[in-house]
mmCIF file of C-alpha atoms in Angstrom:
data_model
loop_
_atom_site.group_PDB
_atom_site.id
_atom_site.type_symbol
_atom_site.label_atom_id
_atom_site.label_comp_id
_atom_site.label_asym_id
_atom_site.label_seq_id
_atom_site.Cartn_x
_atom_site.Cartn_y
_atom_site.Cartn_z
ATOM 1 C CA MET G 1 140.603 106.913 81.696
ATOM 2 C CA SER G 2 138.316 109.950 81.592
ATOM 3 C CA PRO G 3 136.500 110.792 84.854
ATOM 4 C CA LEU G 4 132.861 109.851 85.283
ATOM 5 C CA THR G 5 130.436 112.380 83.762
ATOM 6 C CA LEU G 6 127.721 113.535 86.175
ATOM 7 C CA GLN G 7 124.539 115.518 85.554
ATOM 8 C CA GLN G 8 123.651 118.284 87.982
ATOM 9 C CA LYS G 9 120.183 119.335 89.073
ATOM 10 C CA ASP G 10 120.349 122.455 86.909
ATOM 11 C CA GLY G 11 120.881 120.286 83.822
ATOM 12 C CA THR G 12 124.562 121.084 83.349
ATOM 13 C CA LYS G 13 127.294 118.467 83.245
ATOM 14 C CA THR G 14 130.338 118.018 85.439
ATOM 15 C CA ASN G 15 132.611 115.086 86.198
ATOM 16 C CA LEU G 16 133.706 113.348 89.375
ATOM 17 C CA LEU G 17 137.260 114.688 89.287
ATOM 18 C CA ASP G 18 136.164 118.311 88.852
ATOM 19 C CA LEU G 19 133.560 117.918 91.581
ATOM 20 C CA CYS G 20 136.222 116.642 93.999
ATOM 21 C CA LYS G 21 138.604 119.455 93.025
ATOM 22 C CA SER G 22 135.891 122.042 93.656
ATOM 23 C CA ILE G 23 135.776 121.108 97.352
ATOM 24 C CA ASN G 24 139.166 122.816 97.804
ATOM 25 C CA ILE G 25 139.379 123.095 101.604
ATOM 26 C CA PRO G 26 142.945 124.203 102.461
ATOM 27 C CA CYS G 27 144.854 121.503 104.339
ATOM 28 C CA TRP G 28 146.553 123.557 107.063
ATOM 29 C CA LEU G 29 147.663 121.064 109.687
ATOM 30 C CA ASN G 30 149.015 121.619 113.177
ATOM 31 C CA PRO G 31 152.744 122.392 112.756
ATOM 32 C CA LEU G 32 153.544 120.833 116.132
ATOM 33 C CA LEU G 33 152.324 117.484 114.802
ATOM 34 C CA LEU G 34 155.065 117.541 112.223
ATOM 35 C CA ASN G 35 154.941 113.967 110.922
ATOM 36 C CA GLY G 36 152.603 111.038 110.442
ATOM 37 C CA HIS G 37 153.569 109.382 113.714
ATOM 38 C CA LEU G 38 152.651 112.462 115.770
ATOM 39 C CA GLN G 39 149.397 112.989 113.854
ATOM 40 C CA THR G 40 148.504 109.325 114.409
ATOM 41 C CA THR G 41 149.432 109.368 118.101
ATOM 42 C CA TRP G 42 147.374 112.532 118.674
ATOM 43 C CA THR G 43 144.227 110.641 117.692
ATOM 44 C CA VAL G 44 144.565 108.836 121.028
ATOM 45 C CA VAL G 45 145.534 111.905 123.090
ATOM 46 C CA LYS G 46 143.011 114.463 121.829
ATOM 47 C CA SER G 47 139.561 114.157 123.415
ATOM 48 C CA THR G 48 137.687 117.441 122.712
ATOM 49 C CA ASP G 49 135.433 115.981 120.051
ATOM 50 C CA PRO G 50 131.778 116.655 119.167
ATOM 51 C CA PRO G 51 129.275 114.504 121.058
ATOM 52 C CA VAL G 52 127.087 112.221 118.960
ATOM 53 C CA TYR G 53 124.127 110.361 120.432
ATOM 54 C CA TYR G 54 122.923 106.942 119.297
ATOM 55 C CA LYS G 55 120.186 104.367 119.627
ATOM 56 C CA ARG G 56 121.161 100.773 118.899
ATOM 57 C CA LYS G 57 119.441 97.936 117.074
ATOM 58 C CA VAL G 58 120.820 94.401 117.063
ATOM 59 C CA PHE G 59 120.098 92.576 113.804
ATOM 60 C CA GLU G 60 119.960 88.826 113.267
ATOM 61 C CA ALA G 61 122.283 87.943 110.400
ATOM 62 C CA GLU G 62 120.553 86.497 107.357
ATOM 63 C CA CYS G 63 123.662 85.076 105.679
ATOM 64 C CA PRO G 64 123.846 81.354 106.604
ATOM 65 C CA ALA G 65 127.626 81.326 106.170
ATOM 66 C CA TYR G 66 128.045 84.178 108.678
ATOM 67 C CA SER G 67 125.373 83.538 111.298
ATOM 68 C CA GLY G 68 124.951 85.466 114.519
ATOM 69 C CA THR G 69 124.063 89.066 115.269
ATOM 70 C CA PHE G 70 125.465 92.532 114.593
ATOM 71 C CA ALA G 71 124.776 95.935 116.128
ATOM 72 C CA VAL G 72 123.933 99.132 114.248
ATOM 73 C CA ASP G 73 123.943 102.488 116.038
ATOM 74 C CA PHE G 74 121.659 105.182 114.586
ATOM 75 C CA VAL G 75 122.409 108.863 115.188
ATOM 76 C CA VAL G 76 119.568 110.482 117.151
ATOM 77 C CA PRO G 77 118.899 113.832 118.895
ATOM 78 C CA ALA G 78 120.711 114.453 122.188
ATOM 79 C CA HIS G 79 119.292 112.585 125.181
ATOM 80 C CA THR G 80 120.130 112.137 128.850
ATOM 81 C CA ASP G 81 119.447 108.406 129.098
ATOM 82 C CA THR G 82 122.336 106.036 129.806
ATOM 83 C CA ASN G 83 123.028 102.328 129.526
ATOM 84 C CA PRO G 84 126.121 101.073 131.384
ATOM 85 C CA THR G 85 126.411 98.079 129.050
ATOM 86 C CA LEU G 86 126.802 100.292 125.974
ATOM 87 C CA PRO G 87 129.268 103.023 124.925
ATOM 88 C CA PRO G 88 128.712 106.613 126.135
ATOM 89 C CA ARG G 89 125.626 108.430 124.810
ATOM 90 C CA THR G 90 124.236 105.146 123.438
ATOM 91 C CA ILE G 91 121.004 103.399 124.411
ATOM 92 C CA ASN G 92 118.855 100.709 122.814
ATOM 93 C CA PHE G 93 115.760 101.342 120.751
ATOM 94 C CA THR G 94 112.573 100.196 122.393
ATOM 95 C CA ASP G 95 110.594 97.696 120.338
ATOM 96 C CA GLU G 96 107.921 100.342 119.747
ATOM 97 C CA GLU G 97 110.454 102.942 118.604
ATOM 98 C CA PHE G 98 112.119 100.617 116.155
ATOM 99 C CA GLY G 99 108.815 99.309 114.892
ATOM 100 C CA ASN G 100 107.902 102.850 113.842
ATOM 101 C CA ILE G 101 111.301 103.877 112.463
ATOM 102 C CA GLY G 102 110.337 103.650 108.793
ATOM 103 C CA SER G 103 109.859 106.844 106.798
ATOM 104 C CA ASP G 104 109.106 108.072 103.282
ATOM 105 C CA ASP G 105 111.248 111.183 103.681
ATOM 106 C CA GLY G 106 114.019 111.921 101.213
ATOM 107 C CA LYS G 107 116.774 112.847 103.643
ATOM 108 C CA PRO G 108 120.267 111.728 102.632
ATOM 109 C CA MET G 109 121.593 108.942 104.864
ATOM 110 C CA LEU G 110 125.192 108.075 105.671
ATOM 111 C CA ILE G 111 126.364 104.562 106.537
ATOM 112 C CA THR G 112 129.631 104.522 108.498
ATOM 113 C CA LEU G 113 132.171 101.702 108.854
ATOM 114 C CA HIS G 114 134.795 102.183 111.558
ATOM 115 C CA GLY G 115 138.423 101.080 111.772
ATOM 116 C CA LEU G 116 140.041 98.049 113.363
ATOM 117 C CA THR G 117 138.598 97.275 116.856
ATOM 118 C CA GLY G 118 136.826 100.653 116.794
ATOM 119 C CA GLY G 119 133.130 101.423 116.872
ATOM 120 C CA SER G 120 130.531 104.165 116.893
ATOM 121 C CA GLN G 121 132.257 105.822 119.866
ATOM 122 C CA GLU G 122 135.419 106.683 117.894
ATOM 123 C CA ALA G 123 136.251 110.382 117.725
ATOM 124 C CA TYR G 124 137.400 110.327 114.102
ATOM 125 C CA LEU G 125 133.986 109.308 112.799
ATOM 126 C CA ARG G 126 132.018 111.543 115.164
ATOM 127 C CA HIS G 127 133.506 114.663 113.552
ATOM 128 C CA LEU G 128 131.836 113.848 110.244
ATOM 129 C CA LEU G 129 128.616 112.464 111.727
ATOM 130 C CA HIS G 130 128.099 115.599 113.805
ATOM 131 C CA ALA G 131 128.765 117.895 110.839
ATOM 132 C CA LEU G 132 126.240 116.134 108.600
ATOM 133 C CA TYR G 133 123.593 115.502 111.261
ATOM 134 C CA ILE G 134 123.262 119.193 112.093
ATOM 135 C CA GLU G 135 122.746 119.788 108.340
ATOM 136 C CA GLY G 136 119.713 117.494 108.292
ATOM 137 C CA TRP G 137 121.299 114.167 107.370
ATOM 138 C CA GLU G 138 120.434 110.815 108.907
ATOM 139 C CA ALA G 139 123.270 108.449 109.758
ATOM 140 C CA CYS G 140 124.173 105.109 111.277
ATOM 141 C CA VAL G 141 127.293 103.150 112.213
ATOM 142 C CA VAL G 142 127.690 99.445 111.472
ATOM 143 C CA ASN G 143 129.682 98.042 114.372
ATOM 144 C CA ALA G 144 131.954 95.137 113.502
ATOM 145 C CA ARG G 145 130.960 92.102 115.512
ATOM 146 C CA GLY G 146 132.214 92.326 119.074
ATOM 147 C CA CYS G 147 133.101 96.027 118.781
ATOM 148 C CA ALA G 148 131.505 98.980 120.608
ATOM 149 C CA LEU G 149 130.469 96.617 123.424
ATOM 150 C CA SER G 150 128.325 94.541 121.084
ATOM 151 C CA LYS G 151 128.073 90.815 121.738
ATOM 152 C CA ILE G 152 129.480 88.029 119.595
ATOM 153 C CA THR G 153 126.903 85.268 119.126
ATOM 154 C CA SER G 154 128.886 83.052 116.754
ATOM 155 C CA GLY G 155 132.373 81.566 116.779
ATOM 156 C CA ASN G 156 133.927 84.190 114.488
ATOM 157 C CA LEU G 157 135.305 87.689 114.837
ATOM 158 C CA PHE G 158 134.966 90.198 112.002
ATOM 159 C CA ASN G 159 137.542 90.302 109.209
ATOM 160 C CA ALA G 160 138.477 92.610 106.343
ATOM 161 C CA ARG G 161 136.358 90.663 103.867
ATOM 162 C CA ALA G 162 133.230 90.306 105.987
ATOM 163 C CA THR G 163 130.827 92.528 104.031
ATOM 164 C CA TRP G 164 127.663 90.515 104.617
ATOM 165 C CA ASP G 165 126.335 92.551 107.542
ATOM 166 C CA LEU G 166 126.722 95.701 105.453
ATOM 167 C CA ARG G 167 124.912 94.083 102.523
ATOM 168 C CA GLN G 168 122.020 93.130 104.782
ATOM 169 C CA LEU G 169 121.798 96.605 106.300
ATOM 170 C CA VAL G 170 121.725 98.285 102.869
ATOM 171 C CA LYS G 171 118.827 96.039 101.813
ATOM 172 C CA TRP G 172 116.983 96.872 105.039
ATOM 173 C CA LEU G 173 117.582 100.616 104.660
ATOM 174 C CA ARG G 174 116.321 100.612 101.071
ATOM 175 C CA LYS G 175 113.152 98.860 102.184
ATOM 176 C CA THR G 176 112.605 100.917 105.350
ATOM 177 C CA PHE G 177 113.535 104.312 103.849
ATOM 178 C CA PRO G 178 112.729 103.884 100.141
ATOM 179 C CA ASN G 179 113.227 107.554 99.246
ATOM 180 C CA ARG G 180 116.493 108.190 101.065
ATOM 181 C CA PRO G 181 119.643 108.329 98.944
ATOM 182 C CA LEU G 182 122.311 106.217 100.646
ATOM 183 C CA PHE G 183 125.948 107.212 101.077
ATOM 184 C CA ALA G 184 128.768 105.441 102.870
ATOM 185 C CA ILE G 185 132.178 106.136 104.388
ATOM 186 C CA GLY G 186 134.769 103.675 105.662
ATOM 187 C CA TYR G 187 137.832 104.238 107.824
ATOM 188 C CA SER G 188 141.090 102.352 107.933
ATOM 189 C CA LEU G 189 140.240 98.639 108.193
ATOM 190 C CA GLY G 190 141.017 97.841 104.574
ATOM 191 C CA GLY G 191 144.339 99.650 104.926
ATOM 192 C CA CYS G 192 145.296 97.905 108.139
ATOM 193 C CA ILE G 193 146.263 94.760 106.240
ATOM 194 C CA LEU G 194 149.041 96.822 104.660
ATOM 195 C CA VAL G 195 150.718 97.427 108.024
ATOM 196 C CA ASN G 196 154.179 98.917 107.787
ATOM 197 C CA ARG G 197 156.640 96.154 108.698
ATOM 198 C CA SER G 198 159.376 98.578 109.723
ATOM 199 C CA TRP G 199 160.714 98.508 113.308
ATOM 200 C CA LEU G 200 158.270 101.216 114.365
ATOM 201 C CA GLY G 201 155.470 99.549 112.474
ATOM 202 C CA LEU G 202 156.037 96.267 114.291
ATOM 203 C CA ASN G 203 156.916 97.547 117.730
ATOM 204 C CA ALA G 204 154.385 100.370 117.947
ATOM 205 C CA TYR G 205 151.384 100.067 115.639
ATOM 206 C CA SER G 206 151.338 96.316 115.068
ATOM 207 C CA LYS G 207 151.802 95.668 118.789
ATOM 208 C CA SER G 208 149.100 98.172 119.678
ATOM 209 C CA MET G 209 146.567 96.728 117.236
ATOM 210 C CA ALA G 210 147.360 93.189 118.369
ATOM 211 C CA ARG G 211 146.843 94.262 121.985
ATOM 212 C CA ASP G 212 143.454 95.762 121.125
ATOM 213 C CA LEU G 213 142.397 92.636 119.240
ATOM 214 C CA LYS G 214 143.516 90.380 122.076
ATOM 215 C CA GLY G 215 141.451 92.500 124.452
ATOM 216 C CA LEU G 216 138.456 92.045 122.168
ATOM 217 C CA PHE G 217 139.148 88.309 122.033
ATOM 218 C CA GLU G 218 139.236 88.069 125.846
ATOM 219 C CA LEU G 219 136.046 90.116 126.138
ATOM 220 C CA HIS G 220 134.226 87.543 123.997
ATOM 221 C CA LEU G 221 136.236 84.505 125.088
ATOM 222 C CA GLU G 222 133.228 82.519 126.293
ATOM 223 C CA GLN G 223 131.697 82.519 122.825
ATOM 224 C CA LEU G 224 134.867 82.418 120.712
ATOM 225 C CA SER G 225 136.387 79.527 122.679
ATOM 226 C CA LYS G 226 133.546 77.343 121.403
ATOM 227 C CA ASN G 227 135.143 77.456 117.959
ATOM 228 C CA PRO G 228 137.169 74.217 117.732
ATOM 229 C CA ARG G 229 139.586 75.786 115.238
ATOM 230 C CA LEU G 230 140.881 78.307 117.763
ATOM 231 C CA ASP G 231 143.735 77.603 120.182
ATOM 232 C CA VAL G 232 143.218 80.037 123.054
ATOM 233 C CA ASP G 233 146.760 79.657 124.398
ATOM 234 C CA LYS G 234 148.266 80.472 121.006
ATOM 235 C CA VAL G 235 146.048 83.535 120.637
ATOM 236 C CA ARG G 236 147.050 84.773 124.083
ATOM 237 C CA ALA G 237 150.718 84.394 123.178
ATOM 238 C CA VAL G 238 150.656 86.572 120.047
ATOM 239 C CA LYS G 239 152.594 89.832 120.063
ATOM 240 C CA TYR G 240 151.918 91.409 116.667
ATOM 241 C CA LEU G 241 148.906 91.960 114.417
ATOM 242 C CA HIS G 242 150.010 89.475 111.759
ATOM 243 C CA GLU G 243 150.422 86.818 114.458
ATOM 244 C CA PHE G 244 146.860 87.446 115.650
ATOM 245 C CA ASP G 245 145.605 87.062 112.098
ATOM 246 C CA ARG G 246 147.613 83.844 111.772
ATOM 247 C CA GLU G 247 146.037 82.327 114.891
ATOM 248 C CA VAL G 248 142.499 83.736 114.588
ATOM 249 C CA GLN G 249 141.548 84.888 111.092
ATOM 250 C CA GLY G 250 143.318 82.027 109.337
ATOM 251 C CA PRO G 251 141.771 79.134 111.310
ATOM 252 C CA THR G 252 138.268 80.597 111.639
ATOM 253 C CA TRP G 253 137.949 81.603 107.983
ATOM 254 C CA GLY G 254 139.852 78.756 106.358
ATOM 255 C CA TYR G 255 143.031 80.579 105.289
ATOM 256 C CA PRO G 256 146.302 78.580 105.505
ATOM 257 C CA THR G 257 148.403 81.684 106.308
ATOM 258 C CA GLU G 258 147.876 85.291 107.249
ATOM 259 C CA GLY G 259 149.339 86.234 103.866
ATOM 260 C CA ALA G 260 146.600 84.264 102.103
ATOM 261 C CA TYR G 261 144.023 86.144 104.160
ATOM 262 C CA TYR G 262 145.545 89.532 103.318
ATOM 263 C CA ARG G 263 145.677 88.794 99.590
ATOM 264 C CA ASP G 264 142.124 87.494 99.501
ATOM 265 C CA ALA G 265 140.656 90.304 101.597
ATOM 266 C CA SER G 266 142.554 93.135 99.910
ATOM 267 C CA SER G 267 140.365 95.729 98.195
ATOM 268 C CA CYS G 268 142.931 96.614 95.506
ATOM 269 C CA ASP G 269 141.276 94.521 92.790
ATOM 270 C CA SER G 270 137.789 95.329 94.095
ATOM 271 C CA LEU G 271 138.485 98.996 93.372
ATOM 272 C CA LEU G 272 138.194 98.194 89.680
ATOM 273 C CA ALA G 273 134.615 96.992 90.233
ATOM 274 C CA VAL G 274 133.382 100.145 92.001
ATOM 275 C CA ARG G 275 130.390 101.575 90.127
ATOM 276 C CA VAL G 276 129.324 104.439 92.377
ATOM 277 C CA PRO G 277 131.295 107.675 92.838
ATOM 278 C CA LEU G 278 134.174 107.029 95.236
ATOM 279 C CA PHE G 279 136.344 109.730 96.823
ATOM 280 C CA ALA G 280 139.339 108.332 98.732
ATOM 281 C CA ILE G 281 141.512 110.421 101.066
ATOM 282 C CA HIS G 282 144.963 109.276 102.146
ATOM 283 C CA ALA G 283 148.015 110.833 103.766
ATOM 284 C CA GLN G 284 151.390 110.073 102.246
ATOM 285 C CA ASP G 285 152.963 109.902 105.722
ATOM 286 C CA ASP G 286 150.394 107.393 107.051
ATOM 287 C CA PRO G 287 152.570 104.977 109.060
ATOM 288 C CA ILE G 288 149.972 102.196 109.099
ATOM 289 C CA ALA G 289 148.345 102.121 105.658
ATOM 290 C CA VAL G 290 151.566 103.055 103.908
ATOM 291 C CA ALA G 291 151.607 104.876 100.579
ATOM 292 C CA GLU G 292 153.450 101.998 98.905
ATOM 293 C CA GLY G 293 150.302 99.909 99.270
ATOM 294 C CA ILE G 294 147.964 102.358 97.522
ATOM 295 C CA PRO G 295 146.679 100.982 94.165
ATOM 296 C CA PHE G 296 147.413 104.090 92.103
ATOM 297 C CA GLN G 297 146.994 102.373 88.720
ATOM 298 C CA GLU G 298 143.612 100.978 89.714
ATOM 299 C CA PHE G 299 142.440 104.479 90.636
ATOM 300 C CA GLN G 300 143.615 105.732 87.252
ATOM 301 C CA GLN G 301 141.737 102.955 85.444
ATOM 302 C CA ASN G 302 138.383 103.513 87.137
ATOM 303 C CA PRO G 303 136.400 106.638 86.157
ATOM 304 C CA TYR G 304 134.209 106.169 89.234
ATOM 305 C CA ALA G 305 137.119 106.687 91.662
ATOM 306 C CA VAL G 306 139.201 109.708 92.699
ATOM 307 C CA LEU G 307 142.143 109.622 95.111
ATOM 308 C CA CYS G 308 143.145 112.679 97.136
ATOM 309 C CA MET G 309 146.655 112.324 98.583
ATOM 310 C CA THR G 310 147.980 114.818 101.125
ATOM 311 C CA SER G 311 151.648 115.007 102.081
ATOM 312 C CA MET G 312 150.826 114.881 105.815
ATOM 313 C CA GLY G 313 147.997 113.748 108.062
ATOM 314 C CA GLY G 314 149.056 110.429 109.531
ATOM 315 C CA HIS G 315 146.534 107.624 110.054
ATOM 316 C CA LEU G 316 143.066 109.127 110.598
ATOM 317 C CA GLY G 317 144.682 112.318 111.865
ATOM 318 C CA TRP G 318 144.682 115.524 109.803
ATOM 319 C CA PHE G 319 144.500 117.703 112.927
ATOM 320 C CA GLU G 320 144.323 121.322 111.864
ATOM 321 C CA ARG G 321 146.334 124.163 113.323
ATOM 322 C CA PRO G 322 144.262 126.147 115.850
ATOM 323 C CA PHE G 323 144.783 129.447 114.038
ATOM 324 C CA SER G 324 143.498 128.171 110.665
ATOM 325 C CA GLY G 325 139.879 128.960 111.474
ATOM 326 C CA GLY G 326 139.216 125.885 113.566
ATOM 327 C CA SER G 327 140.846 123.070 115.478
ATOM 328 C CA GLY G 328 139.011 120.181 113.878
ATOM 329 C CA ARG G 329 139.957 117.432 111.461
ATOM 330 C CA TRP G 330 140.598 118.419 107.847
ATOM 331 C CA PHE G 331 139.411 115.110 106.418
ATOM 332 C CA ALA G 332 136.027 115.395 108.158
ATOM 333 C CA LYS G 333 135.376 118.850 106.664
ATOM 334 C CA THR G 334 136.451 117.643 103.225
ATOM 335 C CA ALA G 335 134.339 114.480 103.387
ATOM 336 C CA ALA G 336 131.328 116.454 104.615
ATOM 337 C CA ARG G 337 131.682 118.900 101.719
ATOM 338 C CA PHE G 338 131.952 116.004 99.239
ATOM 339 C CA PHE G 339 128.760 114.392 100.504
ATOM 340 C CA GLN G 340 126.953 117.733 100.504
ATOM 341 C CA GLU G 341 128.016 118.383 96.907
ATOM 342 C CA ILE G 342 126.865 114.926 95.775
ATOM 343 C CA ALA G 343 123.532 115.092 97.602
ATOM 344 C CA GLY G 344 122.821 118.773 96.986
ATOM 345 C CA LYS G 345 123.943 119.414 93.415
ATOM 346 C CA LEU G 346 123.710 116.152 91.460
ATOM 347 C CA ASP G 347 120.631 114.752 89.783
ATOM 348 C CA LEU G 348 120.949 111.420 91.590
ATOM 349 C CA ALA G 349 118.067 109.748 89.748
ATOM 350 C CA HIS G 350 119.627 110.600 86.381
ATOM 351 C CA CYS G 351 123.081 109.455 87.525
ATOM 352 C CA GLN G 352 121.646 106.156 88.727
ATOM 353 C CA ALA G 353 119.781 105.613 85.466
ATOM 354 C CA GLU G 354 122.944 106.317 83.456
ATOM 355 C CA ARG G 355 124.893 103.879 85.612
ATOM 356 C CA ARG G 356 122.329 101.144 84.925
ATOM 357 C CA LYS G 357 122.568 101.811 81.180
ATOM 358 C CA ARG G 358 126.353 101.490 81.269
ATOM 359 C CA VAL G 359 126.083 98.170 83.090
ATOM 360 C CA GLU G 360 123.436 96.895 80.666
ATOM 361 C CA ARG G 361 125.600 97.887 77.693
ATOM 362 C CA ALA G 362 128.536 96.163 79.394
ATOM 363 C CA GLU G 363 130.614 99.295 78.947
ATOM 364 C CA ASP G 364 132.400 98.665 82.223
ATOM 365 C CA VAL G 365 133.610 95.150 81.417
ATOM 366 C CA PHE G 366 137.368 94.782 81.239
ATOM 367 C CA ARG G 367 137.861 93.350 77.782
ATOM 368 C CA GLY G 368 140.582 91.144 76.367
ATOM 369 C CA ASP G 369 141.314 87.629 75.223
ATOM 370 C CA ALA G 370 140.552 86.466 78.763
ATOM 371 C CA SER G 371 138.073 88.133 81.077
ATOM 372 C CA PHE G 372 139.185 89.670 84.359
ATOM 373 C CA ASN G 373 136.792 89.610 87.284
ATOM 374 C CA PRO G 374 137.974 92.095 89.911
ATOM 375 C CA MET G 375 135.618 90.593 92.497
ATOM 376 C CA ARG G 376 136.865 87.031 92.135
ATOM 377 C CA ARG G 377 138.127 85.662 95.446
ATOM 378 C CA LYS G 378 140.175 82.583 96.298
ATOM 379 C CA ARG G 379 137.917 81.624 99.196
ATOM 380 C CA GLY G 380 134.542 80.822 97.643
ATOM 381 C CA LEU G 381 131.348 81.830 99.421
ATOM 382 C CA GLU G 382 127.830 81.815 98.051
ATOM 383 C CA ILE G 383 125.975 85.050 98.824
ATOM 384 C CA GLU G 384 122.832 86.613 97.413
#
């Protein structure tokens, strides 16, 4: 299918594929990190990352099926205040500060979703946030419930299908900052359900992720143990990620098996329903979200989506070689350039109007003798 046509501010036309190709930042990675496992492991070892400062707001969830609270960390100028109950460089908004947060400015704003058991403190997302913030962007991080030292106030952890907090935040941002164009980036979590089941996948990555999730479970045990569907002893006995999902995600969300949860929460079909420009970056040697799980045909069928596949980079790695002009993360520079191109060169109002016309003309409906709804899910849930 032909790529999505986009109008630029100077009146000329381009398309999403050509725009992504124009970014063209050479991917020169550290030769000592010679495979995906080393790139992935280095994400834990390396610590010289740009500092990002936050102020936190805890929102009351509006979705009755997913009650409780969730924490959003907003990027703010550097400060010296501390809060021992929150991650480094993070403090809470005062009521007065948050009451006056609204603005009519037109700054671009980035919404960030972190990876499994991560949070706003993760180094991989700070690279991009720092790069955009110093260029005049606003940004925030939606912390999954219980992550980044946020509290769980219901009987459920987050899962790969829990999009309701994000939906609520987007509505709030549109109301509070009516002139800001909104952008979003997500890391890893959707790919984590495609964990490599090889020996290394089970005994290294799956074990590690299960250990992190069990730590999160213990941190919020007082609240989670109130859920009658959870067996604490069984959760404590799990060894691998899929076992954790079997004992926690299945019972709390109504899935009979972890496989049913993975199939229902997978974003492969949802990719066909994307109707905003999407630029995906993936490394072929990613040992966690393996290349065999990438929905290549779905990318080819959707003009709104472009996939960039590198031969190396690992899982959220892409550490550059020091003598390539920097020692940062290639993906962060590429993502920052993409967002700058979209926000700086495109006529966003025209693109949005054209998108609405396409939807109204039903040009994006998958036609045939029987209709296909890429957003249909096996577990029904009424949401606005």
